[in-house]
CSV table of C-alpha atoms in Angstrom, one decimal:
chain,number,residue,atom,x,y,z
I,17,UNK,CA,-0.5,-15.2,-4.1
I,18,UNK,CA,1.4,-16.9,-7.0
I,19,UNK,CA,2.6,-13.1,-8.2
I,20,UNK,CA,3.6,-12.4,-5.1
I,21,UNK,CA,6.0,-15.6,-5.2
I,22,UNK,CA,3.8,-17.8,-2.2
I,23,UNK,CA,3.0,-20.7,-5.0
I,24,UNK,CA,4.7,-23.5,-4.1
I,25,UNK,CA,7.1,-22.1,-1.4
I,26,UNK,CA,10.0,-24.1,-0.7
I,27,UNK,CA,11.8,-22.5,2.5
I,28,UNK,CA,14.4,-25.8,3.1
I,29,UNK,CA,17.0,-25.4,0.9
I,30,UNK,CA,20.3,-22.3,0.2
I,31,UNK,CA,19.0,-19.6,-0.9
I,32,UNK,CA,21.4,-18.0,-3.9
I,33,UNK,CA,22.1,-14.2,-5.0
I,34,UNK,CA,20.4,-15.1,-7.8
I,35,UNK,CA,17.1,-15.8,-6.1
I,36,UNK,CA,17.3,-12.9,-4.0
I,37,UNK,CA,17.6,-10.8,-7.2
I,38,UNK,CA,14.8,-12.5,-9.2
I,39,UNK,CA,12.6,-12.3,-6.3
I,40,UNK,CA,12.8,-8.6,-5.7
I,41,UNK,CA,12.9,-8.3,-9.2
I,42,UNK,CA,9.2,-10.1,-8.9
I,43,UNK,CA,8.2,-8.0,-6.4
I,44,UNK,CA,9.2,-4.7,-7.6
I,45,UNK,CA,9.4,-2.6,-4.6
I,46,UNK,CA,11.3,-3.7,-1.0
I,47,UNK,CA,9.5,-0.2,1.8
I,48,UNK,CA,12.3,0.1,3.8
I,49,UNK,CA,11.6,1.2,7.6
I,50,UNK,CA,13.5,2.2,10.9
I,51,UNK,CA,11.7,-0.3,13.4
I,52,UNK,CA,14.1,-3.1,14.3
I,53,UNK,CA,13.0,-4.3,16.9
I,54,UNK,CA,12.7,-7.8,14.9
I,55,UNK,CA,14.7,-7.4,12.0
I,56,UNK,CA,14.8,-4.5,9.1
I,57,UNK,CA,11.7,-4.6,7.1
I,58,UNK,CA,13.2,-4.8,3.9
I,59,UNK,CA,14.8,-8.4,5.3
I,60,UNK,CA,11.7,-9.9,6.1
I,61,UNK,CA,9.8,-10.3,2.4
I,62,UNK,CA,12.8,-12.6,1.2
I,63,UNK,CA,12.7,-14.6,4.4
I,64,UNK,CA,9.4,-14.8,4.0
I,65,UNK,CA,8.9,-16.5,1.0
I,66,UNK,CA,12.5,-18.1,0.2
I,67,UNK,CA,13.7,-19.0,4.1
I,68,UNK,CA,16.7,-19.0,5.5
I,69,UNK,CA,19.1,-16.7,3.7
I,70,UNK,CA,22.4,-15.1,4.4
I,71,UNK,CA,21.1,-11.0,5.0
I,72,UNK,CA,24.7,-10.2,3.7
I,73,UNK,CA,23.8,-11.1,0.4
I,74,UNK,CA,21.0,-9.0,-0.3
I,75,UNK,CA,23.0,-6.0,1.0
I,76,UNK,CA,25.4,-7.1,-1.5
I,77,UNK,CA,22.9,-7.1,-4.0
I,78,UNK,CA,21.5,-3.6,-3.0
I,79,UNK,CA,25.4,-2.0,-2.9
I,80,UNK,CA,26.9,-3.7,-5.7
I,81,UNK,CA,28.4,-1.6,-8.3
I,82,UNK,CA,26.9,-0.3,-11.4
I,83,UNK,CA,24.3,-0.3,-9.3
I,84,UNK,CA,21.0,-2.1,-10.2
I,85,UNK,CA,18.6,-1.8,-7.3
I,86,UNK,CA,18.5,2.2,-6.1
I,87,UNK,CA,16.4,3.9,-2.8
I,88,UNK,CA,13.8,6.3,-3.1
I,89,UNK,CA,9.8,7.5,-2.5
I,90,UNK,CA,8.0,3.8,-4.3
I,91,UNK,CA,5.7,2.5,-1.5
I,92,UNK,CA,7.1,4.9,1.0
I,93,UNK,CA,10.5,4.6,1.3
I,94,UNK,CA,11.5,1.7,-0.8
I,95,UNK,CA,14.8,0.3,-2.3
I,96,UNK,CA,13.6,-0.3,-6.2
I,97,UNK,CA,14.8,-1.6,-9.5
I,98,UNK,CA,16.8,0.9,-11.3
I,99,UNK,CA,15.4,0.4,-14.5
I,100,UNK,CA,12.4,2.4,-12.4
I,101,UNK,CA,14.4,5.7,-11.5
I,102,UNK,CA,13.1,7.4,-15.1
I,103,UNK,CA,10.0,6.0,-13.9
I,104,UNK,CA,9.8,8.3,-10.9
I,105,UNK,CA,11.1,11.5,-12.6
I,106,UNK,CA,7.7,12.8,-12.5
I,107,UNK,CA,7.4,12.7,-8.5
I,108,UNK,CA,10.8,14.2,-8.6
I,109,UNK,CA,9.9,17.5,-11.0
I,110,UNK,CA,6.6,18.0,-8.8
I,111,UNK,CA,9.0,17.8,-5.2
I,112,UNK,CA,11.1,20.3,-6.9
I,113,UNK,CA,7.2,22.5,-7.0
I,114,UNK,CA,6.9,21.9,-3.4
I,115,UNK,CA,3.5,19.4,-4.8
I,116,UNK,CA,3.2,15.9,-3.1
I,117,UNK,CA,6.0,16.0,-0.6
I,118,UNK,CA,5.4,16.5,3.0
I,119,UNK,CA,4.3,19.9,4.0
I,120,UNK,CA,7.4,20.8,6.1
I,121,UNK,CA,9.7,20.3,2.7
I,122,UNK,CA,7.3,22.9,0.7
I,123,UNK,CA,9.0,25.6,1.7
I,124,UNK,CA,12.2,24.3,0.1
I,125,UNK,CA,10.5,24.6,-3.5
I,126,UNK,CA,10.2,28.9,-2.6
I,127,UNK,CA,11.4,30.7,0.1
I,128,UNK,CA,14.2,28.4,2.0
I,129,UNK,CA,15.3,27.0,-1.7
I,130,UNK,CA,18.6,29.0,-0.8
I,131,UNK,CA,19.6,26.5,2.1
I,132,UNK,CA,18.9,23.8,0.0
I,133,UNK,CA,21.2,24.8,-2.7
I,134,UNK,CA,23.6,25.6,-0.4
I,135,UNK,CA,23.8,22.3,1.2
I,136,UNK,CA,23.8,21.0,-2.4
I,137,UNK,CA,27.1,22.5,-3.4
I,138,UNK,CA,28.6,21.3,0.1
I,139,UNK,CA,27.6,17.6,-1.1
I,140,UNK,CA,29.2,18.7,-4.2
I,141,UNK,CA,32.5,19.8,-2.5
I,142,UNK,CA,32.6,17.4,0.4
I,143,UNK,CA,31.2,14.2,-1.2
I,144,UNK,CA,28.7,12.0,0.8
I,145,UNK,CA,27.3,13.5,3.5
I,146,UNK,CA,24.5,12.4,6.2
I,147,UNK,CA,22.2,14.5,8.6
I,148,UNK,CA,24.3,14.4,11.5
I,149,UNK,CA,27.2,15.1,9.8
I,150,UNK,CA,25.7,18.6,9.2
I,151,UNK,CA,23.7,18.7,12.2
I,152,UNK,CA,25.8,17.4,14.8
I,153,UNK,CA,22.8,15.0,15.9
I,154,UNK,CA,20.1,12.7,13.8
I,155,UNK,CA,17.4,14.6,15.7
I,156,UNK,CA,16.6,17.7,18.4
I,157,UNK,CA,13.9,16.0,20.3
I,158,UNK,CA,13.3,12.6,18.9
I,159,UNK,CA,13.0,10.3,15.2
I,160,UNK,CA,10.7,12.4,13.7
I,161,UNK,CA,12.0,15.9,14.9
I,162,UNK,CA,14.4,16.9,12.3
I,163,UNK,CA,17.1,19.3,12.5
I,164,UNK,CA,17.2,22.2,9.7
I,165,UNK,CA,19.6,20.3,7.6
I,166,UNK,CA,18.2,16.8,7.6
I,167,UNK,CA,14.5,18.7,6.3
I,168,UNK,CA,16.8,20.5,3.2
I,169,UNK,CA,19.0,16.8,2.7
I,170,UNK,CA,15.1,15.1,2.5
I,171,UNK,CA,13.8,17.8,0.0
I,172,UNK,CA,17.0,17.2,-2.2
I,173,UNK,CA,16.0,13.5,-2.3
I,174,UNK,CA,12.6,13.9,-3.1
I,175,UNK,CA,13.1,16.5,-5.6
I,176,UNK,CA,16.0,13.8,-7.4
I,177,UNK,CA,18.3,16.3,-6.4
I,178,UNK,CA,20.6,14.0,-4.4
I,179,UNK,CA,20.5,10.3,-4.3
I,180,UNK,CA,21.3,7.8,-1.4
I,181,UNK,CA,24.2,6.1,-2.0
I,182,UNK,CA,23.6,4.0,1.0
I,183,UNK,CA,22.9,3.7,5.0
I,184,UNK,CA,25.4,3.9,7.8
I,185,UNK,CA,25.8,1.5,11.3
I,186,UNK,CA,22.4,3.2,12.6
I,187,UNK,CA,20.3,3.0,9.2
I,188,UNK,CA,21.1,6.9,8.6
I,189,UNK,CA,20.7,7.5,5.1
I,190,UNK,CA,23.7,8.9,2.9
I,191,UNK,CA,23.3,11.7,0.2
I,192,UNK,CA,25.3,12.1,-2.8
I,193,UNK,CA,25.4,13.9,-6.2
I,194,UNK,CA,23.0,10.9,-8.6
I,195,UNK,CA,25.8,11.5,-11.0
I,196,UNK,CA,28.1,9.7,-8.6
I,197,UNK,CA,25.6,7.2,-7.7
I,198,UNK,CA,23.3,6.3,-10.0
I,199,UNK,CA,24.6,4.2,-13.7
I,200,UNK,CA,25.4,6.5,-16.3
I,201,UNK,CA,22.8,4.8,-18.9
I,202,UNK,CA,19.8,5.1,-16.3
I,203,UNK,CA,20.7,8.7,-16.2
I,204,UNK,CA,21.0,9.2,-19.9
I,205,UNK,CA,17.5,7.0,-20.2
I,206,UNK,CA,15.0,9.5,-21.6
I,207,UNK,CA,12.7,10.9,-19.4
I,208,UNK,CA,8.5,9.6,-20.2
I,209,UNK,CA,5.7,12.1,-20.2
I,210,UNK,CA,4.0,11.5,-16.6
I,211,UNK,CA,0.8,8.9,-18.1
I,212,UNK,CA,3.5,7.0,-20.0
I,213,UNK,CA,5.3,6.8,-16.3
I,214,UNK,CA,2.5,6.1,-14.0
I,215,UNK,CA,1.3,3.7,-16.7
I,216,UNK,CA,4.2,1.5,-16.7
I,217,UNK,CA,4.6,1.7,-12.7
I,218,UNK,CA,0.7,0.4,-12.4
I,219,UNK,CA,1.7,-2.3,-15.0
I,220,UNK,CA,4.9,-3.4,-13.0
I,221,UNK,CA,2.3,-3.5,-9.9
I,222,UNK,CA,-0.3,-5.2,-11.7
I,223,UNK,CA,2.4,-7.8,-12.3
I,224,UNK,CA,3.1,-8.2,-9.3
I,225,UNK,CA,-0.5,-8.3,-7.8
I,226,UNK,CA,-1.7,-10.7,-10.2
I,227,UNK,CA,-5.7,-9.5,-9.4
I,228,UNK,CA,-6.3,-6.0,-8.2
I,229,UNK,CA,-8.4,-2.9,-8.0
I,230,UNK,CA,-7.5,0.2,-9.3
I,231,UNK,CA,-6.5,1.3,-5.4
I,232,UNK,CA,-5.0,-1.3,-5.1
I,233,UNK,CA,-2.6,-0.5,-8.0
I,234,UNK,CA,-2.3,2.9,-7.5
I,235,UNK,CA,-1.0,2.1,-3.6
I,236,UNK,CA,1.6,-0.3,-5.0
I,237,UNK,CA,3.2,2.8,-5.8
I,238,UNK,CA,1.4,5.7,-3.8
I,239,UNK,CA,0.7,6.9,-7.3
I,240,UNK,CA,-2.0,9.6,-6.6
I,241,UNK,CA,-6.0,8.8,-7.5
I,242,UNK,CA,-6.5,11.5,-9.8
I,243,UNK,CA,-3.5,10.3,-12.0
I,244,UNK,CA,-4.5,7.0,-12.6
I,245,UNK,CA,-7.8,6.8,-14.6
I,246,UNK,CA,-5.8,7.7,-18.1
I,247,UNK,CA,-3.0,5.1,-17.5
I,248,UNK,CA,-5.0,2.9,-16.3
I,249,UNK,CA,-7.7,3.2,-19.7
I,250,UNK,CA,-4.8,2.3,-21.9
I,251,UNK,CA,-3.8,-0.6,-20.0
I,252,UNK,CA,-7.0,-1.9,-20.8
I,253,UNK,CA,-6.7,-1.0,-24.2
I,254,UNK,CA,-3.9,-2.4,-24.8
I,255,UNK,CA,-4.5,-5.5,-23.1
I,256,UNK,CA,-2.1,-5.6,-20.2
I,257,UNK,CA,-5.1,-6.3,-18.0
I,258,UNK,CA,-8.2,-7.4,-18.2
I,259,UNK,CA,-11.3,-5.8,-16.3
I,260,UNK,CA,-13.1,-8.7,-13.8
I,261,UNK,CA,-15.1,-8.8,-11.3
I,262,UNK,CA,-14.1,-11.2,-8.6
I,263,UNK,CA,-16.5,-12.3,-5.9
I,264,UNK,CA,-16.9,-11.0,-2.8
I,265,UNK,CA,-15.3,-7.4,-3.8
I,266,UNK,CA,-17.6,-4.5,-4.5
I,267,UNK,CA,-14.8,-2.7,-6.8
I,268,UNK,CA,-13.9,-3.1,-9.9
I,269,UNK,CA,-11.1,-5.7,-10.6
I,270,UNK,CA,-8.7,-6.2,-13.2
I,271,UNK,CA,-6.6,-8.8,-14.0
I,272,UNK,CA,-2.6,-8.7,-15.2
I,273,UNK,CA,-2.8,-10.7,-18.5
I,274,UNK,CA,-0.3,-13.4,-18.3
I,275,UNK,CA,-1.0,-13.9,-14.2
I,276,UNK,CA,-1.1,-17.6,-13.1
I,277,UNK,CA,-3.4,-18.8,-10.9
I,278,UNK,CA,-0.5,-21.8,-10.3
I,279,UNK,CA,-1.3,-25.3,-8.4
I,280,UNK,CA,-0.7,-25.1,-4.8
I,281,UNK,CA,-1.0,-22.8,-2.0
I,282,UNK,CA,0.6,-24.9,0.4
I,283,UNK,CA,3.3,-23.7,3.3
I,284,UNK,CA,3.5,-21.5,6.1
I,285,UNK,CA,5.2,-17.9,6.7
I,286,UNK,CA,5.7,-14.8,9.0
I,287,UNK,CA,4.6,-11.5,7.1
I,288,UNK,CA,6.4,-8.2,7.5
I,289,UNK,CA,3.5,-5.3,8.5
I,290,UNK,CA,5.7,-3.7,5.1
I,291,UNK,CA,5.4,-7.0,3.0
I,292,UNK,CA,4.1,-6.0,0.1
I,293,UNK,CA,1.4,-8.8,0.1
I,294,UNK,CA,0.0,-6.5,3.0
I,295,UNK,CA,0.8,-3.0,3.0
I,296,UNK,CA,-2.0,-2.0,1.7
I,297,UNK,CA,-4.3,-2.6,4.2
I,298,UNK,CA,-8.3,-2.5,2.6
I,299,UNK,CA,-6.4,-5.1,0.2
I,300,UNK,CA,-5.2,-7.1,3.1
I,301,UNK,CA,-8.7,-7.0,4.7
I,302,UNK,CA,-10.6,-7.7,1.6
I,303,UNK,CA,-8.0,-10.8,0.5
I,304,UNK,CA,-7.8,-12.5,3.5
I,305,UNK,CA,-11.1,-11.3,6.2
I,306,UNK,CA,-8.3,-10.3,8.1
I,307,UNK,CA,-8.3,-6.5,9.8
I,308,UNK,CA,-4.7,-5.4,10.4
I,309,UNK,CA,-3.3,-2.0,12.0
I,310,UNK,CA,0.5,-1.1,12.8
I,311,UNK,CA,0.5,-0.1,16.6
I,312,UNK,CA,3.9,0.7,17.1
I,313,UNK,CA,2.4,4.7,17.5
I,314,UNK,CA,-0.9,3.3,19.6
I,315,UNK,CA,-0.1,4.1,23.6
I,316,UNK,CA,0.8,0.9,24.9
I,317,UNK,CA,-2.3,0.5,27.4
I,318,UNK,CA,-4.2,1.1,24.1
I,319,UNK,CA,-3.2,-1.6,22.3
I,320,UNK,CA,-5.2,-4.7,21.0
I,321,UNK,CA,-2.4,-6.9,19.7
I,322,UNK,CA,0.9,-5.4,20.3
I,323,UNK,CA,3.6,-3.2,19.8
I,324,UNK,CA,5.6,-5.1,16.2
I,325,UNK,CA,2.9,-7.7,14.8
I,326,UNK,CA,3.3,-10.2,12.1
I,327,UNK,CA,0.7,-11.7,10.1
I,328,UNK,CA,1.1,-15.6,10.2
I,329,UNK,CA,0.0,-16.7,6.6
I,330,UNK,CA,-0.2,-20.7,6.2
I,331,UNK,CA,-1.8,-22.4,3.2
I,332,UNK,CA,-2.6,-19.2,1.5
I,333,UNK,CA,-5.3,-17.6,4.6
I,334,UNK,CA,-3.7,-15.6,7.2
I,335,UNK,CA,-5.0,-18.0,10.6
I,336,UNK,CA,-2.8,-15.6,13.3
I,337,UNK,CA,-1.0,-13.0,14.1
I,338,UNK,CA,2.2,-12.9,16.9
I,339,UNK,CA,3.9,-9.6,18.6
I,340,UNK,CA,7.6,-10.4,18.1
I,341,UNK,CA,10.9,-9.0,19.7
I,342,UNK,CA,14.3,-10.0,19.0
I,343,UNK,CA,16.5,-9.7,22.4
I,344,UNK,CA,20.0,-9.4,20.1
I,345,UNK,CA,21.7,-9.5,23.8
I,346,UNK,CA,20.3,-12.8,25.3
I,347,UNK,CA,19.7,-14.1,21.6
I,348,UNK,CA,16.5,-14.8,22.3
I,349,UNK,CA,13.4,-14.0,20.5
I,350,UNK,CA,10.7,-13.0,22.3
I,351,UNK,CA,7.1,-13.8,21.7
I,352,UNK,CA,5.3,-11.2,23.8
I,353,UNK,CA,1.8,-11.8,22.8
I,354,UNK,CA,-0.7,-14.3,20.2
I,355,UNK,CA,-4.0,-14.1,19.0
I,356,UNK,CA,-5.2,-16.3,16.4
I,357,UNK,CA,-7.9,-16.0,13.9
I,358,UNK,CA,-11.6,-17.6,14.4
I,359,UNK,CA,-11.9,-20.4,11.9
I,360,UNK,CA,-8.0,-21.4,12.1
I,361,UNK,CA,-7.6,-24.9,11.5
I,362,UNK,CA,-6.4,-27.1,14.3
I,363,UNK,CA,-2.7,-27.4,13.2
I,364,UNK,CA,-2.8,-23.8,13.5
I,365,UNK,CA,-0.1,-24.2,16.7
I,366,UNK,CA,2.2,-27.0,15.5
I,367,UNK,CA,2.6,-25.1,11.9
I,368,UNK,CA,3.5,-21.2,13.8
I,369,UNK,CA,5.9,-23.2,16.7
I,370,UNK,CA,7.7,-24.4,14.4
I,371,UNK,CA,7.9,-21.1,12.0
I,372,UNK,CA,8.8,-19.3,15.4
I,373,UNK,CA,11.9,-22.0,15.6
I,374,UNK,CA,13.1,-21.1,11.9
I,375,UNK,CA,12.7,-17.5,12.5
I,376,UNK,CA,14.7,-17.7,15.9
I,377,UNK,CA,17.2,-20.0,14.0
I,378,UNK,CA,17.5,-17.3,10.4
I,379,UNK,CA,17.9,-14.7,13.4
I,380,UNK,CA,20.9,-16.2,15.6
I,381,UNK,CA,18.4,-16.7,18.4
I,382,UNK,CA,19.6,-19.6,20.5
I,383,UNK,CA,16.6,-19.4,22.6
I,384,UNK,CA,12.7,-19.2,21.8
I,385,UNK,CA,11.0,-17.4,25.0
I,386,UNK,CA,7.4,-16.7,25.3
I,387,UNK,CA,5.6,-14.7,27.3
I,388,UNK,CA,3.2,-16.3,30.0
I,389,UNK,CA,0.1,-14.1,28.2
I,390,UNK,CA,1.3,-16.3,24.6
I,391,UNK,CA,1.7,-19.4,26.2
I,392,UNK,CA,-1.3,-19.8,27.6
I,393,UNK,CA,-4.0,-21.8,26.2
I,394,UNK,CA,-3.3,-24.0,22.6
I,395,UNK,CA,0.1,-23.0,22.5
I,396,UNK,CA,0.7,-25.2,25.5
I,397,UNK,CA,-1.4,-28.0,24.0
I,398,UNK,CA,0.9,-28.9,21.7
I,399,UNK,CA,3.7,-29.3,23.9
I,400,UNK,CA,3.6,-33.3,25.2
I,401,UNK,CA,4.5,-32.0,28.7
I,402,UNK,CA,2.4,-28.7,29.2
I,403,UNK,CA,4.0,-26.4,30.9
I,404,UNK,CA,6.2,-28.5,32.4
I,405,UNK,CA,8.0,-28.4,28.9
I,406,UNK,CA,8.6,-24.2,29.6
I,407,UNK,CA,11.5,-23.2,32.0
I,408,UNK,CA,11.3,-19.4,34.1
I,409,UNK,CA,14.4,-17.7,32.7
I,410,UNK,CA,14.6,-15.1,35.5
I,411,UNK,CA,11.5,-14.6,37.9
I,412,UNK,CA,11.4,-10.9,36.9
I,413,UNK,CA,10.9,-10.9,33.4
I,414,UNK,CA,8.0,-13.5,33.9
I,415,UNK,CA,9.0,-15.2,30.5
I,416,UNK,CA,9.0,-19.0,29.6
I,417,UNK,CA,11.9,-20.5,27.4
I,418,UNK,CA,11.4,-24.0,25.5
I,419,UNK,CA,13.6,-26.6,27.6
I,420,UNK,CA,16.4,-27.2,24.7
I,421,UNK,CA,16.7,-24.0,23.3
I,422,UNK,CA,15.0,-23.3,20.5
């Protein structure tokens, strides 16, 4: 918890550039993802542990120029330190091999290599250039049916070909030549053999795990399980962690050598299904007792806790979870549904109510509404008046709003 920056959270005060910076700089890795029906994943990890911030900032902070934070394949797609593009040169060459890349790209490596080349020299000629600008639409049928041109623009990426040198209005990624977008010393950086690579990525993520398994280092950066036995030999050799076995956990362990256990684990906060605290899931389960799915693909009558669910962490155990929708329109957000964990302490309610109220508030949300199903039962019991406190917005959408706003 105290790599992962919840020691001793202090979500009350401005929140600086510089603390956005230092705290992805901590982290290591921001997975970026197209879901918004909240707010952008790669928002929600600085919210989560610094508070209220100004979102402007850290957009600065990913644009600014030379550029020191860059996007590409870390935990999925992630925006990354720069100083981690050499890094990731070894996922590149094997993308280029059609190895470790999504099976529709392969054929970009052999046989359709020509259209990719071509669309290269067009980026070349043209300057930046984005699926639909090639395509005429971001997709045929839907998000994950891709046109011709956006599968050759993705092989590019992955193969290090191209680089993104940013998102448009609708999150559609740019492409450009890296030469144009990356800093002229990280491209000049010499290029590490592929162990000295994936040896100083599983340091970076035991740093920022504090205490983990091999998996569990390995996922940090999807860094394949046959590639991490020899890295991961001469980190113990060398000292950078230590080999423990930690109770409760079957696996093997292994401890980053300067981690800090720190003092407190005190305060309350909304995870991101992308924070990396969480993403990787048999970590998540085995931290915390807590069993957490995405179910934004499950059919909705199939469902267990809802469509865009956020892990409630307060004083370092994860008592709830809450299905949350932003209504940008009626600046409300939306809490569609609640569950809460067996064993939650009894200020469970009072502690989530009033993260709900800073989340609304960081948002622009005017109005907290919940729906009937969430109300229900100890969410009410906190409120001095019951459900008398909750007003019907319309009859319709049979949701409840907190009598003052938020």
């Amino acid at each position: 918890m105290t790599a992962q920056g919840f020691n001793r959270m202090r979500r009350d005060g401005d929140v600086t550039p510089s603390q956005l910076k230092s705290a992805l700089l901590r982290l290591g890795v921001l997975q970026i993802d197209s879901v918004n029906v909240l707010v952008r994943a790669h928002y929600m990890p600085h919210f989560s542990r610094l508070g209220k911030y100004d979102s402007r900032y850290l957009d600065a902070l990913i644009g600014r120029q030379p550029q020191r934070f860059f996007e590409y394949w870390g935990h999925e797609a992630s925006i990354l330190p720069i100083e981690l593009q050499p890094l990731l040169r070894w996922r590149m060459a094997r993308a280029r091999r059609g190895v470790g890349i999504w099976k529709q790209l392969e054929r970009f490596a052999g046989e359709s290599r020509p259209e990719a080349d071509a669309m290269l020299r067009r980026i070349r000629e043209e300057g930046p250039l984005s699926a639909s600008s090639v395509s005429g639409s971001r997709a045929a049928k839907g998000m994950w049916v891709w046109s011709e041109a956006k599968h050759a623009l993705e092989w590019l990426f992955w193969a290090g070909l191209v680089a993104a040198v940013g998102r448009r209005g609708n999150f559609e990624r740019l492409y450009d030549l890296p030469e144009r977008v990356l800093p002229k010393d990280v491209l000049d950086a010499p290029t590490p053999s592929g162990v000295d690579a994936r040896r100083s990525l599983l340091s970076r993520a035991a740093k920022a795990l504090g205490v983990a398994t091999a998996d569990d280092l390995r996922d940090y950066y999807r860094i394949p399980a046959s590639d991490v036995r020899e890295p991961l030999k001469q980190l113990v050799e060398d000292g950078t962690v230590i080999p423990v076995r930690v109770r409760g956990w079957r696996q093997q362990a292994y401890l980053q050598a300067d981690a800090s256990a720190g003092r407190r684990l005190e305060g309350a906060a909304l995870l991101s299904p992308f924070d990396p605290l969480i993403f990787h899931r048999p970590r998540t389960e085995r931290l915390f007792g807590f069993r957490y799915r995405l179910e934004i693909y499950t059919p909705a009558h199939k469902r267990e806790h809802g469509y865009y669910v956020l892990p409630f962490l307060m004083d370092g155990a994860i008592v709830a979870r809450v299905d949350l929708k932003a209504d940008r329109k009626a600046l409300s957000l939306i809490v569609q549904r609640l569950h809460v964990q067996a064993g939650a302490p009894t200020n469970w309610v009072e502690r989530l109510l009033c993260e709900l109220r800073l989340t609304a508030s960081w948002l622009g949300m005017s109005r907290l509404m919940i729906a009937p199903e969430a109300a229900a039962g100890a969410l009410l019991a906190i409120l001095p008046g019951g459900r008398e406190e909750l007003d019907v917005v319309e009859p319709a959408s049979s949701l409840f709003i907190l009598k003052g706003g938020t």
